[in-house]
Short mmCIF file of C-alpha atoms in Angstrom, two decimals:
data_model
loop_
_atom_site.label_atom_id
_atom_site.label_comp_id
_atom_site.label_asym_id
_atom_site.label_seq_id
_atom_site.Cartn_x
_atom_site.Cartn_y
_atom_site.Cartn_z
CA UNK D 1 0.00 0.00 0.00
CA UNK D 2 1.52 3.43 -0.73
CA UNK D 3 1.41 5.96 2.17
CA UNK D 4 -1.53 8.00 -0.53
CA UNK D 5 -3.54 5.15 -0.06
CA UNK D 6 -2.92 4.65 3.71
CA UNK D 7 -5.61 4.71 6.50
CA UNK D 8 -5.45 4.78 10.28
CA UNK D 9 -7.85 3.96 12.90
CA UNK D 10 -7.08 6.06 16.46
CA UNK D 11 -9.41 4.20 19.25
CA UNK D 12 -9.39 6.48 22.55
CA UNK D 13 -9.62 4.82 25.56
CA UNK D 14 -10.37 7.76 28.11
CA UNK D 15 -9.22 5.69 31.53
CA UNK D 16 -6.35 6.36 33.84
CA UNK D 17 -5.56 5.50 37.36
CA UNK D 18 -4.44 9.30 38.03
CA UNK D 19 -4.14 12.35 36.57
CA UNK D 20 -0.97 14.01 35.64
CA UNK D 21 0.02 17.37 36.49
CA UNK D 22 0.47 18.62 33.52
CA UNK D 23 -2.28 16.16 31.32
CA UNK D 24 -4.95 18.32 29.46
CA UNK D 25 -5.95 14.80 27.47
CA UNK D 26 -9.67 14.05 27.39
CA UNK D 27 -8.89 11.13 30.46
CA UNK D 28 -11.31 10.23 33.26
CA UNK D 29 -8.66 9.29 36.16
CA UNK D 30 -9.20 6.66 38.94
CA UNK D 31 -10.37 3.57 36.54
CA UNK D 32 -8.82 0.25 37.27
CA UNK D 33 -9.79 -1.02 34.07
CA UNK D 34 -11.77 -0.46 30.95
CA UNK D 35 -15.66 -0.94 31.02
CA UNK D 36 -17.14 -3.94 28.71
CA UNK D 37 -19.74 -1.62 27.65
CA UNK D 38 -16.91 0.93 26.66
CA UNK D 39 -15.53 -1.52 24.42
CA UNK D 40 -19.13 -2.61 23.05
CA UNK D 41 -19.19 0.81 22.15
CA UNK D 42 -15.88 0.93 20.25
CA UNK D 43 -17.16 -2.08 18.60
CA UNK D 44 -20.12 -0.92 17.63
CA UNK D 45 -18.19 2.04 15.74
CA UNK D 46 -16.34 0.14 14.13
CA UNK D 47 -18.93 -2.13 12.55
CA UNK D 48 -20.04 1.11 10.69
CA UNK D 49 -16.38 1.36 8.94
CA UNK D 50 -15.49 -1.05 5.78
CA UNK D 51 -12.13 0.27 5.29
CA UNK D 52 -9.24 -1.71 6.28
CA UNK D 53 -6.39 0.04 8.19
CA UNK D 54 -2.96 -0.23 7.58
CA UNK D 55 -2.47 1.31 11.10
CA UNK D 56 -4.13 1.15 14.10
CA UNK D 57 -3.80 3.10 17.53
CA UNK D 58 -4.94 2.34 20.88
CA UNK D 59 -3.99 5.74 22.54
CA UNK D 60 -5.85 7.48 25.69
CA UNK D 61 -5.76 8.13 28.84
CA UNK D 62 -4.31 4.47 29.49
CA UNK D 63 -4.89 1.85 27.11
CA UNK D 64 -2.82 -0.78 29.05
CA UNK D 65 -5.88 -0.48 31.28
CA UNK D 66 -7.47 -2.50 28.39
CA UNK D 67 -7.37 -6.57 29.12
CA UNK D 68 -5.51 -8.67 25.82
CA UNK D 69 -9.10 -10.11 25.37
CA UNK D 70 -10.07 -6.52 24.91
CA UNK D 71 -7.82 -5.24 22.82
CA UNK D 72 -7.73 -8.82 20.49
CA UNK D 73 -11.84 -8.18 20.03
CA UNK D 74 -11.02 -4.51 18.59
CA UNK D 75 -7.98 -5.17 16.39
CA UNK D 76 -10.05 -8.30 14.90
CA UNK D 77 -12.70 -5.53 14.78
CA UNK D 78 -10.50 -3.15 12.88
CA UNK D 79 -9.80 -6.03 10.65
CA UNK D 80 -6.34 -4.37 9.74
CA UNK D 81 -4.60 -5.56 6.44
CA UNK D 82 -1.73 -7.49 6.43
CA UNK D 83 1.71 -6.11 8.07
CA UNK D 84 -0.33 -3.12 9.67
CA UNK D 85 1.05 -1.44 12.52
CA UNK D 86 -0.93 -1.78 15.68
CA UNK D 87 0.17 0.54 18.49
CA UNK D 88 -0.66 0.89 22.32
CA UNK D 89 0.10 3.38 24.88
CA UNK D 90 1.14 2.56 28.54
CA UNK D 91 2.33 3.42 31.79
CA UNK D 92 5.31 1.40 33.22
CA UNK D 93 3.13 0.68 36.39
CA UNK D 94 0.33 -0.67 35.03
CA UNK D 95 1.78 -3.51 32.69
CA UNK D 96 2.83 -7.10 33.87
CA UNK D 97 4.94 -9.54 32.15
CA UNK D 98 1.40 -11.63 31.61
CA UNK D 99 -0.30 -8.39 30.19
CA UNK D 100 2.40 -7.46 27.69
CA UNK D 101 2.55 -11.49 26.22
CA UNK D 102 -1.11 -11.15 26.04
CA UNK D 103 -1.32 -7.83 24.40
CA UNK D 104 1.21 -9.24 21.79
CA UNK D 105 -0.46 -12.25 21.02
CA UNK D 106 -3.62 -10.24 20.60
CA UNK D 107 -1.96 -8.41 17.91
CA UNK D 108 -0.01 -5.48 18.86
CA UNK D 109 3.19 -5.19 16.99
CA UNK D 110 4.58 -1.59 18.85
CA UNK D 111 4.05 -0.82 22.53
CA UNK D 112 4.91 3.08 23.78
CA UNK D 113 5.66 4.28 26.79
CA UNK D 114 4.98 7.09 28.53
CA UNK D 115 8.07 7.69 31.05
CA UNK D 116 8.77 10.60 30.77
CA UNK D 117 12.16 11.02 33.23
CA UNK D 118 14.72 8.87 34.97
CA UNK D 119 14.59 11.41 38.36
CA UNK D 120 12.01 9.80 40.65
CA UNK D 121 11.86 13.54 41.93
CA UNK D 122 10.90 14.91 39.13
CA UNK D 123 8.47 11.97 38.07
CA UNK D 124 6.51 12.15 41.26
CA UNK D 125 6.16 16.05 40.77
CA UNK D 126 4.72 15.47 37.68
CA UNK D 127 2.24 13.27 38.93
CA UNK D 128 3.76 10.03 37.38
CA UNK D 129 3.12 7.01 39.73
CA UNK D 130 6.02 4.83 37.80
CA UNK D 131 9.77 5.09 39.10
CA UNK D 132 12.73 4.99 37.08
CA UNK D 133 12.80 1.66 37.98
CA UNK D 134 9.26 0.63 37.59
CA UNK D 135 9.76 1.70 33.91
CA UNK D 136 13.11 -0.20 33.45
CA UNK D 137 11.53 -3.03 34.48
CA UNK D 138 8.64 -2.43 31.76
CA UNK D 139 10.67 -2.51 29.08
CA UNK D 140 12.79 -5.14 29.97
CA UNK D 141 9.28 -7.26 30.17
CA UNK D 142 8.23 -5.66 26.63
CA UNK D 143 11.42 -7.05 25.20
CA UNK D 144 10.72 -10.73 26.61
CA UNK D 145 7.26 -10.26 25.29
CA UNK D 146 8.63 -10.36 22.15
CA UNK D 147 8.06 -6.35 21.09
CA UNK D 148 10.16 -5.03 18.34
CA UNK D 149 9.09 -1.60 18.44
CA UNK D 150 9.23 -0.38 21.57
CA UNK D 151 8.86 3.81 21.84
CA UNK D 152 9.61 5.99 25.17
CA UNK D 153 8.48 9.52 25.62
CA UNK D 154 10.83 11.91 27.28
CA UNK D 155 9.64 15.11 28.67
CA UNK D 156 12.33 18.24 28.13
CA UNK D 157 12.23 21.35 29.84
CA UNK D 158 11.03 20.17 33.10
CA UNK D 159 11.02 22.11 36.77
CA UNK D 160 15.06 22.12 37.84
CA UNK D 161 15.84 20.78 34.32
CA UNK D 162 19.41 19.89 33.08
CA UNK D 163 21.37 18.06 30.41
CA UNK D 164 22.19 15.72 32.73
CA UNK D 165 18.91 14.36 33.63
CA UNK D 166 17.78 14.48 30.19
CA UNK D 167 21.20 11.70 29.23
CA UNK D 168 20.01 9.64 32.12
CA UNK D 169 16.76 8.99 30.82
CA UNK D 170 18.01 8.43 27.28
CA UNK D 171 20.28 6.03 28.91
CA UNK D 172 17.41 4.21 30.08
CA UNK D 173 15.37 4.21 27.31
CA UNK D 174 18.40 3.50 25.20
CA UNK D 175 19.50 0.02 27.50
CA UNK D 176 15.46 -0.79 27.57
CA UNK D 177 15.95 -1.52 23.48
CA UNK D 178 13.59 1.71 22.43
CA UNK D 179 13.21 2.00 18.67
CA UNK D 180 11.12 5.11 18.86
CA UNK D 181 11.57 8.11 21.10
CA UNK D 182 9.38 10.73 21.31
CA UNK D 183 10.93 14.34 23.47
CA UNK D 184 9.03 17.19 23.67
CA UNK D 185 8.88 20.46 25.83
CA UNK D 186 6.97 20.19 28.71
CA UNK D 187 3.48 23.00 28.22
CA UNK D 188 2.02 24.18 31.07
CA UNK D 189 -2.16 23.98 29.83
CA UNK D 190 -5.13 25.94 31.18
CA UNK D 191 -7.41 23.63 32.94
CA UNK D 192 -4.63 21.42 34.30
CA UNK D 193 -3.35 21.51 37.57
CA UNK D 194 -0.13 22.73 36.47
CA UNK D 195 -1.91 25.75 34.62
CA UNK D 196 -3.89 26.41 37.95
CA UNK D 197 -0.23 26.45 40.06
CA UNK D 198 2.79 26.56 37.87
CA UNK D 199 5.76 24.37 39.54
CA UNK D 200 9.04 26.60 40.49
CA UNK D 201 12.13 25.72 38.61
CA UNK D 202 10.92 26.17 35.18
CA UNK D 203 12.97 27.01 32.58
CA UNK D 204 12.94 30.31 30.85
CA UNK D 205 12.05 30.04 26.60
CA UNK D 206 15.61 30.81 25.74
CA UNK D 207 16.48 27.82 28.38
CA UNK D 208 13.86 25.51 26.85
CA UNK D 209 15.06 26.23 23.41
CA UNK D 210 18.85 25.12 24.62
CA UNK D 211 17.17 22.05 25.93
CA UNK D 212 15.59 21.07 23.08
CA UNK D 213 18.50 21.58 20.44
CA UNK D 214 20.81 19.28 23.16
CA UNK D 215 18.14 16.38 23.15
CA UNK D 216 18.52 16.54 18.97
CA UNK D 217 22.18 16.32 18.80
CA UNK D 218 22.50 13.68 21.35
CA UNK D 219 19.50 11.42 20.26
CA UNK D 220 20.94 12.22 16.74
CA UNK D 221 24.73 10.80 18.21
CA UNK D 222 23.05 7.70 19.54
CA UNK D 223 21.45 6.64 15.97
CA UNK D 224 17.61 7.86 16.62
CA UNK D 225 17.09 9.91 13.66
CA UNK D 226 14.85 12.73 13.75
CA UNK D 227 12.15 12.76 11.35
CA UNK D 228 9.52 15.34 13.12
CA UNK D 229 9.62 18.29 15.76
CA UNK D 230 9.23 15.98 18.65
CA UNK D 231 10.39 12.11 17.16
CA UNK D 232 13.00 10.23 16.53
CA UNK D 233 13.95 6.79 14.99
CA UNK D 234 16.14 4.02 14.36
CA UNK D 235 15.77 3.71 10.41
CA UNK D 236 12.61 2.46 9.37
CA UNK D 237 10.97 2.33 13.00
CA UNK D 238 9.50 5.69 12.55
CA UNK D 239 5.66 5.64 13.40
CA UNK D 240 3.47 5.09 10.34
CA UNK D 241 0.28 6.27 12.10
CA UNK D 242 1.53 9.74 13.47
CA UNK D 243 2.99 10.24 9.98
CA UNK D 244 -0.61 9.75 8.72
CA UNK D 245 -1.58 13.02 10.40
CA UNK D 246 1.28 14.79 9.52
CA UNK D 247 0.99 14.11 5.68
CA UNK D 248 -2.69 14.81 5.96
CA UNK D 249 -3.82 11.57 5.24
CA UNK D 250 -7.37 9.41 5.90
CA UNK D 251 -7.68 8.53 9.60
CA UNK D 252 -10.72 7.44 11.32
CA UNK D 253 -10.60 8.18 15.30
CA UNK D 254 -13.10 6.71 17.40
CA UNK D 255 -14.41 7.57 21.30
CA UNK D 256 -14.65 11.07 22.85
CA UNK D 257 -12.73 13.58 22.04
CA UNK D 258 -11.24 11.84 19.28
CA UNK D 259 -10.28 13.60 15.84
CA UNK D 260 -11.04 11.88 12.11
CA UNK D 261 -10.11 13.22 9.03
CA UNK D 262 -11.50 11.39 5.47
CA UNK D 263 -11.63 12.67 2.31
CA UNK D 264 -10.15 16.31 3.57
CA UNK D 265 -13.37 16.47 6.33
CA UNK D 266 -12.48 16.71 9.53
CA UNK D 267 -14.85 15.65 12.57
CA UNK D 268 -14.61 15.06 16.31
CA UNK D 269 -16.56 13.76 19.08
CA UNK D 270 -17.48 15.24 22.02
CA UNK D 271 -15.99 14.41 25.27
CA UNK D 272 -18.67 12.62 26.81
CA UNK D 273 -17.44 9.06 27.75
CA UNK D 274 -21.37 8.28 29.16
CA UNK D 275 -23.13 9.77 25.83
CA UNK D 276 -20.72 7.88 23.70
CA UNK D 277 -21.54 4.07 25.39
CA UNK D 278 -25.27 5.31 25.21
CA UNK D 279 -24.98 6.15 21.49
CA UNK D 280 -26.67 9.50 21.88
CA UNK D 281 -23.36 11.25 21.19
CA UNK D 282 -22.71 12.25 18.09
CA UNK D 283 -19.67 13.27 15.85
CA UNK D 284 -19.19 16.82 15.03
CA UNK D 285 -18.11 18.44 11.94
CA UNK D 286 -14.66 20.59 12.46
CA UNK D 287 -14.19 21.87 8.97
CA UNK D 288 -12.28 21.06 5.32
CA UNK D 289 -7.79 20.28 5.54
CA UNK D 290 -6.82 22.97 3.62
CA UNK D 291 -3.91 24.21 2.59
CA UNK D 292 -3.16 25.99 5.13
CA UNK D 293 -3.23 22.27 7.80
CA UNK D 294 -0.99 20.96 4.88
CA UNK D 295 2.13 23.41 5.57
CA UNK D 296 1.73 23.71 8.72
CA UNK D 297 1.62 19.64 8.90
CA UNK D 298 4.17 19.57 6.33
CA UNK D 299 6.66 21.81 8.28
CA UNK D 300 6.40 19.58 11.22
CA UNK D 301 8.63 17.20 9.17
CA UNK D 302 12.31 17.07 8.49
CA UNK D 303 11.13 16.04 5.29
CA UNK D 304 9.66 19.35 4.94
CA UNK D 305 7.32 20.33 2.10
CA UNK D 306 7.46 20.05 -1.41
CA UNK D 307 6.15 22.77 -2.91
CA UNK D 308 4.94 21.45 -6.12
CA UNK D 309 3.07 18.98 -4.53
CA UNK D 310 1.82 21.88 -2.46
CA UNK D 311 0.63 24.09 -5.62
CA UNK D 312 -0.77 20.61 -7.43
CA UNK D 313 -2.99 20.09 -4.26
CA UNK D 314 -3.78 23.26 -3.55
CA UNK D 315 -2.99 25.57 -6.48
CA UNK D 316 -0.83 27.54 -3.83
CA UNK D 317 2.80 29.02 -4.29
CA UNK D 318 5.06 31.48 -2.60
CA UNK D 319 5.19 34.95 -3.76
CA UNK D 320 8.54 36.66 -4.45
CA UNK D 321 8.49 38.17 -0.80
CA UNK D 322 8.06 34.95 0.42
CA UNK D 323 10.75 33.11 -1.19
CA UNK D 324 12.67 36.32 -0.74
CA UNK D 325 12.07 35.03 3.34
CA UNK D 326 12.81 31.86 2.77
CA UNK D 327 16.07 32.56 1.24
CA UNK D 328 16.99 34.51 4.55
CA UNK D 329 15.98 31.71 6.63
CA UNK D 330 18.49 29.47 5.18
CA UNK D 331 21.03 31.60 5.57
CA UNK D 332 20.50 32.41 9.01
CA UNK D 333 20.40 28.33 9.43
CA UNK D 334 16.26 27.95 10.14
CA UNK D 335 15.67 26.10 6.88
CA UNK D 336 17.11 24.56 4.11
CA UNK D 337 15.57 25.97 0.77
CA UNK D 338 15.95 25.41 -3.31
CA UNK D 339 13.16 26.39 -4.45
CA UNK D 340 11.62 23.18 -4.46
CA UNK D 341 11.15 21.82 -1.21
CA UNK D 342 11.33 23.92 2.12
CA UNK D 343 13.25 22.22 5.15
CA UNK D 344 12.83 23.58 8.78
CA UNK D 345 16.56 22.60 10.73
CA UNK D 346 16.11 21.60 14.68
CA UNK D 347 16.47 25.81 15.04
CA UNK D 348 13.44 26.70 12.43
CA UNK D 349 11.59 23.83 14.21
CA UNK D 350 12.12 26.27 17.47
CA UNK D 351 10.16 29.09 15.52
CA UNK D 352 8.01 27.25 13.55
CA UNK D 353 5.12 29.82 14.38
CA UNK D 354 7.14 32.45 13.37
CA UNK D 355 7.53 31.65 9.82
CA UNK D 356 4.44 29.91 9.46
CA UNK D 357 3.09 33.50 10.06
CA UNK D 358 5.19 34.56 6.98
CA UNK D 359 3.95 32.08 4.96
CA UNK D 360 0.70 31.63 5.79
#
């Protein structure tokens, strides 16, 4: 299948045990598990679609909260083609050896997980209930369980930050055999309850920016390559669903608050968890992908954006001022520009906004 024919199905699962300080994800904390009639729900979704994936992704909240049985009824659901890639999110505390077999053997070819930090200190201010531990321990399990793709998520530009912190968690990430690492700046988000009391300690933008560009060139040193603003890969284990989004591609999500996007329409549902296992929720319209979610989308990739494909899809091109900007932006190191295709570097990625504001 080529990637202009591919299709991903996202399947929210809205459960956690707790919520972090700094989540502003559609999650409904203090679950121990998923509800059947959740699931009946997802199900019944997905007998409405008669498109086969090519990815699918349990994501949440805490899918791991999901039983194998579970998550075997929705992938056979999904009825994904042949070689698709089936991912699931989960916390290092929530996962047992017996879990991760059955989750596996159910189907799931790439487990991710969320963990964040190697500083117990700094994990239990963020709300995390795993320890540095916990989580080597997780993906030492994942690795018996026969998982090829395993991703980690570090968090950068945390309260009392440094460099050092940041290569400890690599290191354990690293050792724990992680394909796929995802490292983004810590946001602080209205509504959470870091936007309602801001932890001391954070660092200032210039700081966060310093951050950032260090976690590049040493993920880049240890063979993850990056391949968008906040991912990196060993070759060929970059994430085929994510990419999906990011090359504006079909995707069908399913459960509150989750996004879809076929045929260039984009919908949502509603976060209501209770409306959508009654079936009286229903999905929303959001608007048309334009050309406008292409560059942005586009610009999120190393890859960057080709700007003939841009004009054939849209009929849109830079004007002389704009390429005149471009042209400045290369030499000042933000992209890398020929008239052809437009490349942020890991400093254009910093100001992204900024010359998306040029250009858009």
């Amino acid at each position: 299948m080529s990637i202009s024919d591919s299709f991903g199905i996202y399947l929210h699962i809205p459960y956690c045990r707790g919520k972090c300080r700094y989540c502003d994800f559609y999650s409904a904390p203090g679950a121990k598990g998923v509800p059947q009639q959740y699931v009946e729900a997802l199900l019944r979704e997905l007998a409405k679609n008669t498109r086969r994936p090519d990815t699918v992704y349990f994501g949440g909240g805490t899918p791991a909260l999901l039983t194998p049985a579970q998550v075997r009824r929705l992938i056979l659901a999904a009825n994904p083609l042949p070689g698709a890639e089936i991912t699931l999110e989960a916390n290092p505390d929530v996962v047992t050896p017996e879990h991760l077999k059955g989750f596996a053997a159910a189907g799931v070819t790439r487990i991710s997980f969320g963990i964040q930090s190697a500083d117990d200190t700094q994990l239990r201010r963020l709300g995390r209930t795993h320890t540095a531990q916990s989580a080597a321990r997780a993906l030492s399990w994942a690795r018996a369980a026969g998982f090829e793709q395993i991703c980690g998520d570090i968090m950068l530009a945390l309260p009392h930050y440094s460099n050092e912190e940041f290569d400890r968690t690599l290191a354990l990430l690293e050792q724990g055999g992680c394909t796929h690492i995802s490292a983004y700046l810590l946001k602080i988000e209205p509504g959470t309850a870091f936007g309602h009391n801001p932890p001391a300690g954070l660092p200032d933008p210039d700081a966060a920016a310093e951050f950032y560009l260090y976690a590049v060139r040493r993920l880049e040193q240890e063979g993850y390559r990056q391949y968008e603003i906040s991912n990196f890969a060993r070759p060929g284990c970059e994430g085929r669903h994510n990419l999906l989004y990011w090359n504006c591609k079909d995707y069908l999500g399913i459960g509150p608050s989750a996004h879809s996007c076929l045929g260039g329409v984009r919908r949502y549902w509603p976060d209501d968890t209770a409306g959508f296992m009654a079936g009286t929720a229903q999905e929303q319209t959001e608007g048309v992908c334009d050309g406008e979610d292409f560059l942005i989308m586009q610009l999120r990739l190393r890859s960057g954006l080709d700007v003939d494909e841009y004009a054939a899809r849209y009929g849109i091109r830079f004007s002389a001022s704009q390429q005149e900007f471009l042209r400045q932006c290369a030499e000042h190191g933000y992209a890398r520009w020929d008239g052809h295709r437009l490349q942020l570097t890991p400093a254009g990625l910093i100001v992204q906004n900024s010359i998306l504001q040029e250009l858009i």
